[in-house]
Amino acid sequence: MAASKTFSMKLLFSLLISSFAIIRMATAGDPDILSDYIVPPNVTVVDGNFFTFTGMRSLLGAGPPTAFKASKASMAEFPALNGQSISMDVLQFPAGSISPPHTRVRATGLLFLIAGTLEVGFVDTTNKLFTQTLQTGDMFIFPKGLVHFQYNAGSTPAVAVAAFGSANAGLVSLPNTLFNTSIDDNVLALSFKTDVATIQRLKAGLTPKPRG
Ligand SMILES: *[C@@H]1O[C@H](CO)[C@@H](O)[C@H](O)[C@H]1NC(C)=O
Ligand SMILES: *[C@@H]1O[C@H](CO)[C@@H](O)[C@H](O)[C@H]1NC(C)=O
């Protein structure tokens, strides 16, 4: 009970702090719009509720997840973000869990660690790796489009808030893109300088198992 209350306080605190970061990030992002905001065609009532996202309420007081969990507030979940160059994820990392290597093709990411410790890293276009062990309270920036990852190597859960400079940051997961699509096995085997059997094993690990 006490632990979940502390977690709730941390989450609230982080959301407050991240709003400052968001204001800065909003200066570089999606193209400017020619109106104050964009209302989707199927929305008829525009009031305070349209500009409010309540989807993170369920995280407060809920127990920690058993696997890595990203709760999103992007344009899809929160339509008022359309045209505002901003979105946000709350990331929960049980001990030992990972956010596999991925990029966000349209946005820089600013990660703020609000609980635990977290290994983070990205690789730049010269193939140089930058890593850090973040402590609670630290921020780390993932430059737009570069491949990056997060890993909770600690023994306690980690929680982070990530702000993105786009309403639709465009997540590309490398394992999923490479090994969970129909890219020809030979193309992948040649690319990774391995054999088709190895590629098929990698693919099998990511493909949902048939039921029945
Ligand atoms: C508008 O359409 C979107 C996409 O189909 C849907 O998610 C949303 O709930 C709709 N909003 C309203 C107010 O009907
Ligand atoms: C692989 O793709 C399927 C279908 O798009 C999806 O349901 C599944 O979650 C993906 N697997 C992973 C590990 O992302």
Coordinates of C-alpha atoms and ligand atoms in Angstrom, one line a residue:
M1 CA 0.0 0.0 0.0
A2 CA 2.7 2.5 1.1
A3 CA 4.9 1.5 -1.9
S4 CA 2.0 2.1 -4.3
K5 CA 1.3 5.5 -2.7
T6 CA 5.0 6.5 -3.1
F7 CA 4.8 5.4 -6.7
S8 CA 1.7 7.5 -7.3
M9 CA 3.3 10.6 -5.8
K10 CA 6.4 10.0 -8.0
L11 CA 4.2 9.7 -11.1
L12 CA 2.3 12.9 -10.3
F13 CA 5.5 14.7 -9.6
S14 CA 7.0 13.5 -12.8
L15 CA 4.0 14.6 -14.9
L16 CA 4.3 18.1 -13.4
I17 CA 8.1 18.3 -14.2
S18 CA 7.7 16.9 -17.6
S19 CA 5.3 19.5 -18.6
F20 CA 8.1 22.0 -18.5
A21 CA 10.3 19.8 -20.7
I22 CA 7.4 19.6 -23.1
I23 CA 7.2 23.3 -23.6
R24 CA 10.8 23.4 -24.6
M25 CA 10.5 20.5 -27.0
A26 CA 7.4 22.0 -28.7
T27 CA 9.7 24.5 -30.4
A28 CA 11.0 21.8 -32.8
G29 CA 8.7 19.3 -34.2
D30 CA 5.7 18.7 -36.5
P31 CA 4.8 21.3 -39.2
D32 CA 3.0 24.4 -37.9
I33 CA -0.7 24.4 -38.2
L34 CA -2.8 27.4 -39.4
S35 CA -5.3 27.1 -36.6
D36 CA -5.0 27.1 -32.8
Y37 CA -5.8 23.4 -32.7
I38 CA -7.2 20.6 -34.9
V39 CA -10.6 19.0 -34.2
P40 CA -11.2 15.6 -35.8
P41 CA -14.3 15.5 -38.0
N42 CA -16.2 13.2 -35.7
V43 CA -15.8 15.3 -32.7
T44 CA -18.8 17.6 -32.2
V45 CA -18.3 19.0 -28.7
V46 CA -15.0 20.9 -28.1
D47 CA -14.6 21.8 -24.5
G48 CA -12.1 21.2 -21.7
N49 CA -12.6 17.5 -22.1
F50 CA -11.2 17.5 -25.6
F51 CA -7.9 18.9 -24.2
T52 CA -7.8 16.4 -21.3
F53 CA -6.3 13.0 -21.4
T54 CA -7.3 10.7 -18.5
G55 CA -5.8 7.5 -19.8
M56 CA -2.9 7.5 -17.3
R57 CA -5.2 7.6 -14.3
S58 CA -5.4 3.8 -14.3
L59 CA -1.6 3.7 -13.6
L60 CA -1.9 5.5 -10.3
G61 CA -2.4 3.0 -7.6
A62 CA -2.2 0.0 -9.9
G63 CA 0.4 -2.6 -9.1
P64 CA 3.6 -2.8 -11.2
P65 CA 3.3 -4.7 -14.5
T66 CA 5.1 -8.1 -14.9
A67 CA 6.6 -7.1 -18.3
F68 CA 7.9 -3.9 -19.8
K69 CA 4.9 -1.6 -20.4
A70 CA 4.6 1.6 -22.4
S71 CA 1.4 3.6 -21.8
K72 CA 1.0 6.1 -24.6
A73 CA -0.5 9.5 -24.9
S74 CA 0.1 10.2 -28.6
M75 CA -2.3 11.6 -31.3
A76 CA -4.0 8.2 -31.6
E77 CA -5.0 8.1 -27.9
F78 CA -5.3 11.8 -27.4
P79 CA -6.5 13.5 -30.6
A80 CA -6.0 17.1 -29.3
L81 CA -2.3 16.5 -29.7
N82 CA -2.7 16.7 -33.5
G83 CA -0.6 19.6 -34.8
Q84 CA 0.9 20.4 -31.4
S85 CA 4.2 18.6 -31.9
I86 CA 4.2 16.8 -28.6
S87 CA 3.3 13.4 -27.1
M88 CA 4.3 11.3 -24.1
D89 CA 4.7 7.8 -22.8
V90 CA 4.9 6.4 -19.3
L91 CA 7.3 3.5 -19.3
Q92 CA 7.3 0.8 -16.6
F93 CA 10.3 -1.6 -16.4
P94 CA 10.1 -4.6 -14.0
A95 CA 13.5 -5.7 -12.9
G96 CA 15.4 -7.3 -15.8
S97 CA 13.0 -6.0 -18.5
I98 CA 14.0 -4.2 -21.7
S99 CA 12.7 -1.8 -24.3
P100 CA 14.3 -3.4 -27.3
P101 CA 16.4 -1.4 -29.8
H102 CA 14.0 1.0 -31.7
T103 CA 13.9 4.4 -33.3
R104 CA 11.3 7.1 -33.4
V105 CA 11.5 8.4 -36.9
R106 CA 9.7 11.7 -36.4
A107 CA 10.9 12.8 -32.9
T108 CA 13.6 13.4 -30.4
G109 CA 12.8 11.6 -27.1
L110 CA 13.5 13.1 -23.7
L111 CA 13.4 10.4 -20.9
F112 CA 12.9 11.4 -17.3
L113 CA 13.5 8.5 -14.8
I114 CA 11.2 8.8 -11.8
A115 CA 11.9 5.5 -10.0
G116 CA 14.7 3.0 -10.0
T117 CA 17.8 2.9 -12.2
L118 CA 18.0 2.3 -15.9
E119 CA 20.6 1.5 -18.5
V120 CA 20.1 3.5 -21.7
G121 CA 21.9 4.0 -24.9
F122 CA 21.8 5.1 -28.5
V123 CA 24.0 4.7 -31.6
D124 CA 24.7 7.7 -33.8
T125 CA 25.2 7.7 -37.6
T126 CA 28.9 7.1 -37.3
N127 CA 28.0 3.9 -35.4
K128 CA 29.2 5.3 -32.1
L129 CA 27.4 4.0 -29.0
F130 CA 26.5 6.3 -26.1
T131 CA 25.4 4.7 -22.9
Q132 CA 24.5 5.8 -19.4
T133 CA 23.3 4.3 -16.1
L134 CA 20.5 6.7 -15.1
Q135 CA 19.7 7.3 -11.4
T136 CA 16.2 8.3 -10.3
G137 CA 15.7 12.0 -11.2
D138 CA 18.0 11.9 -14.2
M139 CA 17.0 12.8 -17.8
F140 CA 18.5 11.4 -21.0
I141 CA 17.9 12.6 -24.6
F142 CA 17.6 10.2 -27.6
P143 CA 18.3 12.2 -30.7
K144 CA 15.6 12.0 -33.4
G145 CA 15.7 8.9 -35.6
L146 CA 18.7 7.2 -33.8
V147 CA 18.4 3.6 -32.6
H148 CA 18.2 3.4 -28.9
F149 CA 17.2 1.0 -26.0
Q150 CA 16.5 0.9 -22.3
Y151 CA 17.2 -1.9 -19.9
N152 CA 16.4 -2.2 -16.2
A153 CA 19.5 -4.2 -15.0
G154 CA 18.6 -3.4 -11.3
S155 CA 16.6 -5.5 -8.9
T156 CA 13.7 -3.0 -8.4
P157 CA 11.1 -1.7 -10.8
A158 CA 12.0 1.4 -12.8
V159 CA 9.5 4.0 -14.1
A160 CA 10.2 6.7 -16.6
V161 CA 8.2 9.4 -18.5
A162 CA 9.3 10.0 -22.1
A163 CA 8.3 13.2 -24.0
F164 CA 8.5 13.3 -27.8
G165 CA 8.7 16.3 -30.1
S166 CA 5.9 15.0 -32.3
A167 CA 2.3 14.1 -31.8
N168 CA 3.0 10.9 -33.8
A169 CA 6.6 10.0 -33.1
G170 CA 6.6 6.9 -35.3
L171 CA 8.0 4.0 -33.4
V172 CA 10.1 1.5 -35.4
S173 CA 11.1 -1.6 -33.3
L174 CA 14.2 -3.3 -34.9
P175 CA 13.4 -6.8 -33.8
N176 CA 9.8 -6.5 -35.0
T177 CA 10.7 -4.7 -38.3
L178 CA 13.4 -7.2 -39.2
F179 CA 12.2 -10.5 -37.8
N180 CA 8.4 -10.2 -37.5
T181 CA 7.6 -9.2 -41.1
S182 CA 7.8 -11.2 -44.4
I183 CA 11.3 -10.0 -45.4
D184 CA 12.8 -12.9 -47.3
D185 CA 14.9 -15.2 -45.1
N186 CA 17.7 -15.1 -47.7
V187 CA 17.8 -11.3 -47.6
L188 CA 18.2 -11.4 -43.8
A189 CA 20.7 -14.3 -43.8
L190 CA 22.9 -12.5 -46.3
S191 CA 22.5 -9.2 -44.4
F192 CA 23.4 -10.7 -41.0
K193 CA 26.1 -13.0 -42.5
T194 CA 24.4 -16.1 -41.2
D195 CA 22.2 -19.0 -42.4
V196 CA 18.5 -19.2 -43.1
A197 CA 18.0 -21.6 -40.1
T198 CA 19.3 -18.9 -37.7
I199 CA 17.0 -16.3 -39.2
Q200 CA 14.0 -18.6 -38.9
R201 CA 14.8 -19.2 -35.2
L202 CA 14.9 -15.4 -34.7
K203 CA 11.6 -15.0 -36.5
A204 CA 10.0 -17.8 -34.5
G205 CA 10.8 -16.1 -31.2
L206 CA 8.9 -13.0 -32.2
T207 CA 5.9 -14.5 -34.1
P208 CA 2.8 -15.2 -31.9
K209 CA 2.4 -18.9 -31.5
P210 CA -0.7 -20.4 -33.3
R211 CA -3.5 -21.3 -30.9
G212 CA -5.3 -24.6 -30.8
Ligands
LIG1 C1 -13.6 9.6 -33.6 O1 -13.0 8.6 -34.4 C2 -11.8 8.0 -33.8 C3 -11.2 7.0 -34.8 O2 -12.1 6.1 -35.4 C4 -12.3 7.2 -32.5 O3 -11.1 6.6 -31.9 C5 -12.9 8.2 -31.6 O4 -13.4 7.6 -30.4 C6 -14.0 9.0 -32.3 N1 -14.5 10.1 -31.4 C7 -15.7 10.3 -31.2 C8 -16.0 11.5 -30.2 O5 -16.6 9.7 -31.7
LIG2 C1 4.6 -9.7 -34.4 O1 3.6 -9.3 -35.3 C2 2.3 -9.7 -34.9 C3 1.4 -9.3 -36.0 O2 1.6 -7.9 -36.4 C4 2.0 -9.0 -33.5 O3 0.7 -9.3 -33.1 C5 3.1 -9.4 -32.5 O4 2.8 -8.6 -31.3 C6 4.5 -9.1 -33.0 N1 5.4 -9.6 -32.1 C7 6.2 -8.8 -31.4 C8 7.2 -9.5 -30.5 O5 6.1 -7.6 -31.4

